[in-house]
Amino acid sequence: MELPNDRRYTQSHEWAKLDGDVVRVGITEFAVEQLGDIIFLDLPEVGTAVRAGAAFGEIESVKAVSDLISPVTGEVREVNEKLMDDLDAFADDPWEAGWMIVVAPEDPSELDGLLDADGYAAKAEEA
Amino acid sequence: MAEPTLFDLSQPGKRCITMPQPARAPEQYLPEGQLRAEPPALPEVSEPEIARHYARLAAWNFNVDRNFYPLGSCTMKYNPRASEAIAAEPGWARLHPATPEECMQGALRLMRDLETWLAAILGMDAVSLQPPAGAAGEFTSLRVFRAWHDSHGDTARRRVIVPDTAHGTNPASVARCGWDVTVLTSDEEGRVSPDALRDVLGDDVAAIMLTNPNTLGLFETHVLEIAEMAHEAGALMYCDGANLNALLGHARPGDMGFDAVHVNLHKTFSTPHGGGGPGSGPIAVVAKLEPFLPAPRVRRAGEGTRTTGGEGALEWDWDRPQSIGKVQAWFGNFLVAVRAWAYIRSMGAEGLRQATEDAVLAANYIRRALEGELDLPYPATCMHECVFSAKTLADERGVHAADIAKRLLDYGIHPPTMYFPLIVEEALMIEPTETESKATLDQFIAAMREILRDAAEQPDLLHEAPHTTPVRRVDEVNAARKPVLRWQKT
């Protein structure tokens, strides 16, 4: 499994990438494959407070609805509104164009507690 | 689609029956503000056209009267004709719910009987027939739990623990009740382990919701210890009773330490469902929760009560200050209760016990017959349903659970539940129920074997299935992304 090394990962298949003083959040390619055809995304509004380990939104596929879990605590600064218009494009590039939200973290060092690419790859392979 | 809509069939001037002209013009009957500017665009067709239209649609309908329907966790039993005949009796069917109590003693007696029998079957103290469906029963029970906690001034409890195998309605009921869900990961056997529970239990937990047997068809063997831990932490135990068909006459949620349980009359007690009629999700509770049940409750008139039916008559008790209130119009889906009453009465205790044995036997027969053909991630002896996985087939041949399910339609068999429980990839969840003969089970097994052989040799046959249904494979992704919710004239 090839994974970008420029970011951190959660057990629940989100990625978090430090981008200056904000954190960009999305879900991994593995998650997208597991979900199957995605039909709906429910993302928060700009200004929403998110908490590490708590749901910030929902993703629905033909198989199931899953929570999107925030990797960090902070405030939502940007939301990728374009995703809902083209869910196939999102599924094709979950690493870059498919980012979901940008969070201003309370404590950027929170990222250090998450999995690195190797740790996540091991976890995903075991699943 | 091969069948036109009634609007497509419509031709101006056609009528089923000719009504006499009204004596006066519409504006003489109705105030101006209530008159339409134009007549409504109703289809105009003859009676034979309408009758045939619906008869054709009905012939396409897949139902348990025609075919095997092994839809996991839905308990698609045959609905006995005797129950239907009894429910159709005008004394029940035409009874107005506002009838004075003294004139509806039979209906009150039936509800009282059914409450008593369900309490005995479940090992509980009191039953409310009001909730109109399983999820409504869950929600009602959680509201009862909340009222009970509140009555002790214990208002800080916010969390409800729900295993990862739970029906989706469990977390939905928790959220609807204003509480937060804590998901509990099942152990490698597919059960809830006391160790895992210990990590998430705390004095902010209001309840634990457990389905027993769970959605993998496995009995939660640690249930007694789990109940003890929950009660020690001040939480209440809720049993999702959707899988009660595995327990009748053999085990009772009340004996397992549960404080409340719901029953799907439309599953376990064989009333129609899946489009065939409304559901009914009575709840049963332990004595300490009885005061909080929905009002009104049926009671026997005694000294100081107001009934005009006289001593010993049955009456509605509305004076329930601690009740959470009503959860359904009138007294629940009464005619469903009549069918369940008739079913229990005709089966008897021995018959119900036998039904459970046959249901469990049928599920295990299928499990053993197909265990070499599909993955079986939790291979233990199952109860009323078994859960296979098509993961190996998907990885190696690109044939998915959905393709197998669609292909079964070509054999006249309803697909099993797919992709649930969520912890099983490519899940196929099969619940045959006691309805089916060995011959039917063997036909199903033979069909599955042939389908799995085709999956290896000609996978496109499965990818393009179903081939013989009036509507072929639908575009589920597009339908979900861009739903067309209303017919429009083109």
XYZ file of C-alpha atoms in Angstrom:
617
model
C 0.000 0.000 0.000
C 1.457 3.351 -1.058
C 0.713 6.179 1.317
C 1.780 9.817 1.338
C 4.418 10.431 3.996
C 3.549 14.095 4.419
C 0.666 13.538 6.805
C -0.714 11.616 9.774
C -3.479 9.019 9.962
C -6.254 7.945 12.332
C -7.387 4.417 13.196
C -10.707 5.364 11.620
C -9.116 6.067 8.192
C -8.918 9.863 8.130
C -5.722 11.712 7.180
C -4.531 15.013 8.661
C -1.931 17.190 6.976
C -0.314 20.179 8.639
C -0.439 23.067 6.201
C 1.245 26.091 7.779
C -0.720 26.608 10.985
C -3.864 24.802 9.863
C -4.668 21.106 9.391
C -6.238 19.758 6.220
C -8.422 16.676 6.761
C -9.678 13.959 4.416
C -10.149 10.201 4.250
C -7.746 7.612 2.867
C -7.902 5.790 -0.432
C -8.334 2.562 1.528
C -11.442 4.006 3.202
C -12.846 5.052 -0.166
C -12.303 1.547 -1.562
C -13.967 -0.043 1.445
C -16.974 2.260 1.287
C -17.822 1.530 -2.335
C -19.831 4.023 -4.363
C -20.260 7.179 -2.330
C -23.630 8.861 -2.560
C -23.684 11.562 0.101
C -21.386 13.704 2.220
C -22.441 15.732 5.216
C -19.723 18.243 6.116
C -19.802 20.895 8.872
C -20.067 24.629 8.288
C -17.159 27.030 8.577
C -16.828 28.094 12.199
C -17.965 24.757 13.682
C -15.943 23.518 16.651
C -14.607 19.986 16.144
C -13.142 17.659 18.750
C -10.450 15.023 18.231
C -12.069 11.593 18.226
C -15.588 12.965 17.681
C -17.606 13.000 14.458
C -17.356 16.129 12.292
C -19.573 14.796 9.519
C -20.950 11.749 7.766
C -20.202 9.872 4.599
C -22.796 7.641 2.996
C -22.133 4.916 0.462
C -24.450 2.366 -1.094
C -23.385 0.044 1.731
C -23.501 2.149 4.885
C -23.368 5.518 6.586
C -20.139 6.195 8.494
C -19.056 8.977 10.799
C -16.129 11.147 9.768
C -13.919 11.452 12.835
C -11.878 14.568 13.453
C -8.154 13.917 13.994
C -7.726 17.217 15.895
C -9.569 19.624 18.159
C -10.154 23.083 16.784
C -12.364 25.225 14.565
C -13.359 24.561 10.960
C -11.871 27.277 8.723
C -12.660 25.913 5.258
C -15.001 23.309 3.818
C -14.552 21.699 0.414
C -18.014 22.529 -0.924
C -17.172 21.207 -4.380
C -17.021 17.567 -3.275
C -20.784 17.002 -3.274
C -21.019 18.129 -6.905
C -18.713 15.421 -8.150
C -18.431 12.464 -5.803
C -16.667 10.340 -8.421
C -13.888 12.946 -8.718
C -13.605 12.915 -4.935
C -13.264 9.133 -4.928
C -10.602 9.336 -7.650
C -8.345 11.642 -5.635
C -8.989 11.446 -1.899
C -5.414 12.573 -1.118
C -5.424 16.059 -2.686
C -8.546 17.321 -4.480
C -10.676 15.229 -2.093
C -9.769 17.112 1.107
C -12.851 17.728 3.249
C -12.164 20.406 5.842
C -9.409 22.686 7.071
C -9.176 23.022 10.842
C -7.394 25.638 12.912
C -6.093 23.361 15.658
C -5.974 24.312 19.318
C -2.815 22.278 19.684
C -0.987 21.257 16.482
C 1.149 18.801 18.464
C -2.024 16.659 18.703
C -0.969 15.307 15.284
C 2.069 13.657 16.842
C -0.230 11.238 18.650
C -1.653 9.917 15.356
C -0.366 7.074 13.172
C 2.372 7.668 10.622
C 2.154 6.156 7.128
C 3.774 2.864 8.167
C 1.621 2.544 11.259
C -1.521 3.168 9.249
C -0.482 0.783 6.468
C -0.007 -1.981 9.045
C -3.417 -1.244 10.540
C -5.143 -1.143 7.150
C -3.578 -4.401 6.021
C -4.710 -6.143 9.144
C -8.320 -4.957 8.537
C -40.654 -0.359 -17.333
C -43.154 -2.688 -18.928
C -46.182 -1.413 -17.016
C -47.480 2.055 -17.872
C -48.666 4.296 -15.072
C -52.359 5.116 -14.740
C -51.513 8.550 -16.112
C -50.045 6.939 -19.213
C -53.220 4.866 -19.600
C -55.463 7.862 -19.139
C -57.840 8.941 -21.924
C -60.153 11.944 -21.534
C -63.691 11.066 -20.572
C -63.110 7.483 -19.388
C -64.784 6.582 -16.107
C -65.102 3.556 -13.811
C -68.604 4.520 -12.764
C -70.841 7.368 -13.822
C -71.856 9.575 -10.929
C -75.109 11.569 -11.052
C -74.685 15.296 -11.640
C -74.815 17.237 -8.362
C -78.038 19.163 -7.864
C -76.180 22.403 -7.411
C -72.961 23.879 -8.769
C -69.820 23.442 -6.593
C -69.714 27.123 -5.630
C -73.115 26.703 -4.019
C -71.660 24.117 -1.637
C -68.248 25.595 -0.900
C -66.955 29.048 0.025
C -64.957 30.701 -2.730
C -61.592 30.320 -1.001
C -61.933 26.543 -0.987
C -62.697 26.112 -4.679
C -59.925 24.964 -7.010
C -59.095 27.108 -10.017
C -58.840 23.968 -12.155
C -59.960 20.388 -11.644
C -57.165 18.089 -10.397
C -55.223 16.160 -13.072
C -56.523 12.708 -12.166
C -56.052 9.751 -14.510
C -59.173 8.809 -16.467
C -59.436 5.054 -16.957
C -62.066 2.324 -17.046
C -62.561 -0.141 -14.199
C -61.099 -3.176 -16.050
C -58.018 -1.120 -16.899
C -57.523 -0.135 -13.270
C -58.147 -3.668 -11.988
C -55.706 -5.203 -14.466
C -53.094 -2.528 -13.807
C -52.987 -3.373 -10.113
C -53.305 -7.119 -10.685
C -50.235 -7.012 -12.953
C -48.255 -4.997 -10.415
C -49.329 -7.386 -7.656
C -48.147 -10.347 -9.737
C -44.681 -8.782 -9.905
C -44.547 -8.207 -6.195
C -42.140 -10.450 -4.354
C -43.741 -11.724 -1.164
C -43.531 -14.454 1.415
C -46.755 -16.055 0.126
C -45.017 -16.842 -3.158
C -41.345 -17.436 -2.474
C -38.561 -18.066 -0.004
C -37.607 -14.807 1.707
C -34.442 -15.332 3.809
C -33.884 -11.654 4.620
C -31.607 -11.721 7.660
C -32.798 -10.091 10.895
C -36.198 -9.440 9.333
C -37.773 -12.784 10.301
C -39.912 -13.072 7.182
C -42.278 -15.773 8.420
C -45.350 -16.961 6.665
C -48.415 -15.096 7.968
C -51.090 -17.660 8.839
C -54.508 -17.231 7.215
C -56.237 -17.963 10.512
C -54.702 -14.844 12.076
C -55.886 -12.799 9.097
C -59.407 -14.235 9.331
C -59.622 -13.424 13.031
C -58.303 -9.881 12.561
C -60.880 -9.336 9.803
C -63.799 -10.095 12.158
C -65.911 -6.923 12.214
C -65.907 -6.917 16.032
C -62.214 -6.036 15.827
C -61.896 -4.490 12.403
C -64.824 -2.081 12.718
C -64.388 -1.186 16.375
C -63.966 2.548 16.799
C -61.134 3.391 19.191
C -63.291 5.976 20.936
C -65.904 3.364 21.822
C -66.820 3.606 25.527
C -64.861 1.123 27.629
C -67.923 -0.823 28.703
C -68.648 -1.540 25.001
C -65.110 -2.665 24.126
C -64.409 -5.128 26.897
C -63.372 -7.788 24.354
C -60.715 -5.546 22.823
C -59.405 -4.553 26.242
C -59.329 -8.203 27.232
C -57.354 -9.074 24.103
C -54.801 -6.347 24.787
C -54.565 -7.416 28.429
C -54.089 -11.082 27.368
C -51.389 -10.179 24.884
C -49.572 -8.051 27.465
C -49.691 -10.926 29.942
C -48.468 -13.490 27.431
C -45.632 -11.296 26.158
C -44.553 -10.631 29.751
C -44.441 -14.396 30.366
C -42.532 -15.098 27.132
C -40.009 -12.332 27.904
C -39.706 -12.838 31.647
C -40.743 -9.250 32.298
C -43.310 -7.605 34.602
C -45.245 -5.138 32.448
C -45.902 -4.556 28.744
C -47.011 -1.584 26.647
C -48.496 -2.330 23.218
C -48.305 1.288 22.077
C -45.049 1.581 20.079
C -45.933 1.102 16.396
C -42.627 -0.480 15.275
C -39.345 -1.888 16.526
C -37.395 1.362 16.395
C -40.307 3.118 18.109
C -40.068 0.468 20.839
C -36.366 1.220 21.272
C -37.009 4.947 21.446
C -39.909 4.495 23.884
C -37.766 2.276 26.121
C -34.937 4.799 26.184
C -37.420 7.532 27.106
C -38.671 5.300 29.919
C -35.033 4.799 31.019
C -34.471 8.524 30.922
C -37.603 9.200 32.985
C -36.447 6.614 35.529
C -32.973 8.148 35.829
C -34.519 11.615 36.070
C -36.888 10.459 38.829
C -33.774 9.753 40.933
C -32.313 13.164 40.167
C -29.708 11.279 38.135
C -29.679 13.619 35.154
C -25.978 13.656 34.239
C -25.943 10.333 32.406
C -25.378 11.058 28.723
C -23.914 7.969 27.116
C -25.438 4.749 25.807
C -23.140 1.859 24.920
C -24.009 0.080 21.667
C -21.975 -2.823 20.186
C -20.623 -2.550 16.643
C -22.935 -5.392 15.553
C -26.102 -3.482 16.523
C -28.971 -2.688 14.187
C -28.620 0.884 12.902
C -31.820 1.806 14.707
C -30.033 1.479 18.093
C -27.684 4.466 17.685
C -30.493 6.353 15.924
C -32.799 5.831 18.934
C -30.040 6.995 21.279
C -29.486 10.160 19.263
C -33.240 10.784 19.059
C -33.355 10.517 22.844
C -30.721 13.251 23.110
C -27.959 10.956 24.321
C -24.534 10.103 22.884
C -23.516 6.732 21.452
C -20.386 4.905 22.552
C -19.603 2.092 20.128
C -18.287 -1.106 21.654
C -16.044 -3.297 19.507
C -16.974 -6.997 19.477
C -14.328 -9.597 20.299
C -12.876 -12.004 17.729
C -15.717 -14.450 18.341
C -18.205 -11.727 17.411
C -19.489 -11.178 20.944
C -19.395 -8.409 23.533
C -16.666 -9.102 26.055
C -16.817 -7.870 29.663
C -13.206 -6.674 29.328
C -14.045 -4.393 26.425
C -17.106 -3.150 28.282
C -15.064 -2.313 31.385
C -12.997 0.153 29.356
C -16.004 2.230 28.309
C -18.358 1.839 31.260
C -18.663 4.745 33.685
C -21.051 6.676 35.890
C -22.137 8.781 32.889
C -23.583 5.730 31.115
C -27.388 5.669 31.019
C -27.857 2.299 29.337
C -26.351 -0.560 27.407
C -28.229 -1.769 24.334
C -27.626 -5.385 23.477
C -29.198 -7.564 20.812
C -29.415 -11.155 21.927
C -28.744 -13.211 19.945
C -26.753 -10.567 18.114
C -26.839 -9.809 14.399
C -24.175 -12.443 13.716
C -26.760 -14.937 14.969
C -24.621 -15.584 18.065
C -25.857 -15.739 21.636
C -24.176 -13.147 23.864
C -22.776 -15.670 26.310
C -21.469 -13.028 28.739
C -24.847 -11.373 29.122
C -25.220 -12.103 32.845
C -21.843 -10.594 33.670
C -22.529 -7.634 31.378
C -25.861 -6.976 33.112
C -24.217 -7.140 36.520
C -21.516 -4.667 35.468
C -24.121 -2.328 33.971
C -26.300 -2.345 37.067
C -23.300 -1.826 39.330
C -22.462 1.296 37.291
C -26.046 2.518 37.681
C -26.939 1.907 34.021
C -29.974 0.066 32.673
C -29.931 -2.871 30.258
C -31.893 -2.723 27.029
C -32.512 -5.774 24.867
C -33.126 -5.217 21.173
C -35.688 -7.977 20.740
C -35.548 -8.133 16.946
C -34.006 -11.595 17.194
C -36.491 -12.984 19.689
C -37.367 -15.766 17.260
C -34.245 -17.554 18.492
C -35.413 -17.618 22.106
C -39.137 -18.430 22.388
C -39.738 -20.863 25.219
C -36.003 -21.432 25.680
C -34.583 -18.252 27.208
C -36.014 -14.971 28.477
C -34.469 -11.490 28.381
C -35.828 -10.919 31.917
C -33.715 -13.809 33.196
C -30.635 -12.375 31.470
C -30.741 -9.190 33.505
C -32.397 -6.907 30.967
C -34.595 -4.068 32.250
C -36.498 -3.528 29.014
C -36.959 -5.282 25.694
C -38.960 -4.594 22.582
C -40.740 -7.224 20.530
C -41.434 -6.986 16.821
C -44.886 -8.537 16.559
C -44.437 -8.286 12.773
C -41.403 -10.560 12.978
C -41.577 -13.015 15.840
C -45.360 -13.212 16.052
C -45.945 -13.515 12.369
C -47.959 -10.447 11.494
C -47.414 -9.128 7.952
C -44.590 -6.694 7.276
C -42.279 -5.470 4.583
C -45.010 -3.453 2.921
C -47.735 -5.898 3.985
C -48.953 -3.881 6.912
C -47.982 -1.634 9.764
C -45.560 -2.941 12.358
C -45.959 -3.167 16.091
C -43.144 -2.937 18.620
C -44.468 -3.503 22.150
C -42.027 -3.053 25.004
C -41.742 -5.088 28.180
C -40.095 -3.748 31.334
C -39.199 -4.769 34.886
C -41.519 -3.656 37.686
C -39.544 -0.565 38.713
C -40.012 0.940 35.230
C -43.751 0.220 34.961
C -44.913 3.648 36.239
C -43.065 5.331 33.354
C -44.681 3.315 30.524
C -46.807 5.179 27.964
C -50.318 6.084 29.104
C -53.023 4.888 29.107
C -52.660 1.377 30.526
C -55.360 -1.297 30.669
C -56.341 -2.061 34.244
C -59.023 -3.973 36.053
C -61.627 -1.735 37.639
C -61.619 -1.780 41.406
C -62.723 0.340 44.249
C -62.562 4.050 43.534
C -62.131 3.695 39.783
C -64.471 5.458 37.438
C -65.540 2.782 34.993
C -69.172 2.254 34.220
C -68.428 -1.351 33.305
C -68.780 -2.409 36.914
C -66.546 -4.279 39.316
C -64.002 -6.490 37.545
C -64.421 -4.808 34.146
C -61.401 -3.551 32.244
C -60.784 0.142 31.762
C -58.147 2.634 30.616
C -55.953 4.054 33.329
C -55.017 7.598 32.285
C -53.961 8.733 35.727
C -50.257 7.963 35.349
C -48.313 10.977 36.654
C -44.876 9.450 35.941
C -45.733 8.181 32.445
C -43.637 9.451 29.541
C -46.986 10.085 27.780
C -48.423 8.711 24.591
C -46.155 7.479 21.804
C -48.812 6.551 19.258
C -52.333 7.554 18.294
C -54.963 5.724 20.314
C -53.628 2.438 21.701
C -51.047 1.283 19.158
C -51.629 -0.721 15.989
C -54.468 -2.721 17.454
C -55.240 -5.019 14.518
C -51.604 -6.113 14.472
C -51.991 -7.011 18.142
C -55.074 -9.076 17.216
C -53.029 -11.092 14.688
C -50.232 -11.656 17.210
C -52.792 -12.706 19.820
C -54.273 -15.191 17.346
C -50.804 -16.504 16.438
C -49.784 -17.087 20.058
C -53.163 -18.636 20.843
C -52.972 -21.022 17.891
C -49.334 -21.990 18.465
C -49.499 -22.435 22.228
C -46.424 -22.598 24.420
C -45.213 -25.855 22.890
C -45.739 -24.594 19.373
C -43.719 -21.416 19.985
C -40.938 -23.460 21.531
C -40.934 -25.746 18.501
C -40.906 -22.751 16.120
C -37.685 -21.494 17.690
C -36.093 -24.951 17.502
C -37.005 -25.280 13.824
C -35.788 -21.751 13.021
C -32.412 -22.414 14.656
C -32.159 -25.822 12.980
C -32.902 -24.336 9.548
C -30.233 -21.623 9.950
C -27.627 -24.151 11.014
C -28.579 -26.486 8.170
C -27.817 -23.688 5.690
C -24.669 -22.693 7.566
C -23.242 -26.213 7.399
C -24.276 -26.774 3.780
C -22.573 -23.609 2.510
C -19.654 -23.205 4.908
C -17.171 -24.637 2.415
C -18.458 -22.460 -0.424
C -18.410 -18.968 1.106
C -16.346 -17.412 3.880
C -17.815 -17.845 7.329
C -15.990 -15.272 9.465
C -17.661 -16.325 12.730
C -17.935 -20.091 12.338
C -19.623 -20.988 15.637
C -22.993 -22.744 15.810
C -25.506 -20.016 15.065
C -28.987 -19.351 16.296
C -31.801 -18.119 14.010
C -29.533 -16.648 11.293
C -26.064 -17.096 9.854
C -23.734 -14.536 8.299
C -21.498 -15.454 5.370
C -18.955 -13.261 3.617
C -18.180 -13.102 -0.104
C -14.807 -11.455 0.564
C -12.614 -14.166 -0.991
C -14.870 -14.306 -4.025
C -14.771 -10.502 -4.328
C -10.972 -10.403 -4.051
C -10.359 -13.266 -6.445
C -13.188 -13.041 -8.969
C -14.592 -9.549 -8.591
C -17.977 -11.002 -7.689
C -19.575 -9.220 -4.758
C -22.274 -10.030 -2.228
C -24.659 -7.803 -4.179
C -24.073 -9.825 -7.383
C -24.953 -13.079 -5.605
C -28.021 -11.446 -4.104
C -29.233 -10.151 -7.471
C -28.649 -13.529 -9.126
C -30.807 -15.242 -6.478
C -33.753 -13.248 -7.828
C -33.456 -15.231 -11.081
C -34.080 -18.368 -9.015
C -37.218 -16.856 -7.476
C -35.535 -16.362 -4.107
C -35.497 -13.079 -2.216
C -31.915 -11.884 -1.579
C -30.526 -12.167 1.924
C -29.592 -8.994 3.785
C -26.348 -7.624 2.321
C -23.472 -5.638 3.814
C -24.818 -6.000 7.346
C -23.673 -6.373 10.095
C -21.105 -3.727 9.260
C -18.201 -5.612 10.847
C -18.468 -8.339 8.186
C -17.130 -7.340 4.781
C -19.259 -8.475 1.830
C -21.810 -9.837 4.295
C -24.701 -12.082 3.315
C -27.031 -12.522 6.277
C -29.442 -15.417 5.927
C -32.460 -16.077 8.146
C -34.641 -18.911 6.841
C -37.174 -18.979 9.771
C -39.158 -22.053 10.786
C -41.558 -21.472 7.886
C -39.441 -23.336 5.344
C -39.500 -27.048 4.616
C -36.313 -29.036 4.137
C -37.135 -29.179 0.424
C -37.114 -25.365 0.202
C -33.863 -25.132 2.117
C -32.312 -27.709 -0.232
C -33.494 -25.737 -3.278
C -31.897 -22.619 -1.840
C -28.630 -24.424 -1.130
C -28.586 -25.900 -4.643
C -29.232 -22.440 -6.123
C -26.408 -20.924 -4.073
C -24.005 -23.660 -5.169
C -24.863 -23.144 -8.808
C -24.490 -19.374 -8.459
C -21.103 -19.744 -6.790
C -19.970 -22.101 -9.563
C -21.087 -19.531 -12.142
C -19.248 -16.848 -10.180
C -16.020 -18.687 -10.964
C -16.821 -19.674 -14.535
C -18.982 -16.889 -15.959
C -18.929 -13.952 -13.513
C -20.724 -11.633 -15.956
C -23.834 -13.736 -15.512
C -23.824 -12.487 -11.923
C -22.651 -8.958 -12.681
C -25.598 -8.475 -15.027
C -28.200 -10.223 -12.844
C -31.106 -10.221 -12.379
C -32.080 -11.382 -15.860
C -35.680 -12.525 -15.383
C -37.284 -9.833 -13.211
C -39.657 -7.207 -14.638
C -37.116 -4.535 -13.684
C -33.459 -5.420 -14.228
C -30.594 -4.152 -12.085
C -31.272 -0.581 -11.074
C -28.653 2.146 -10.870
C -28.571 2.380 -7.084
C -25.764 4.930 -7.015
C -27.510 7.378 -9.299
C -30.850 6.743 -7.616
C -29.314 7.665 -4.263
C -27.335 10.641 -5.556
C -30.095 12.105 -7.696
C -33.339 10.668 -6.388
C -36.483 11.292 -8.435
C -39.113 11.459 -5.743
C -42.141 12.496 -7.755
C -43.617 11.282 -11.009
C -43.974 14.012 -13.577
C -45.758 14.067 -16.873
C -43.215 14.030 -19.671
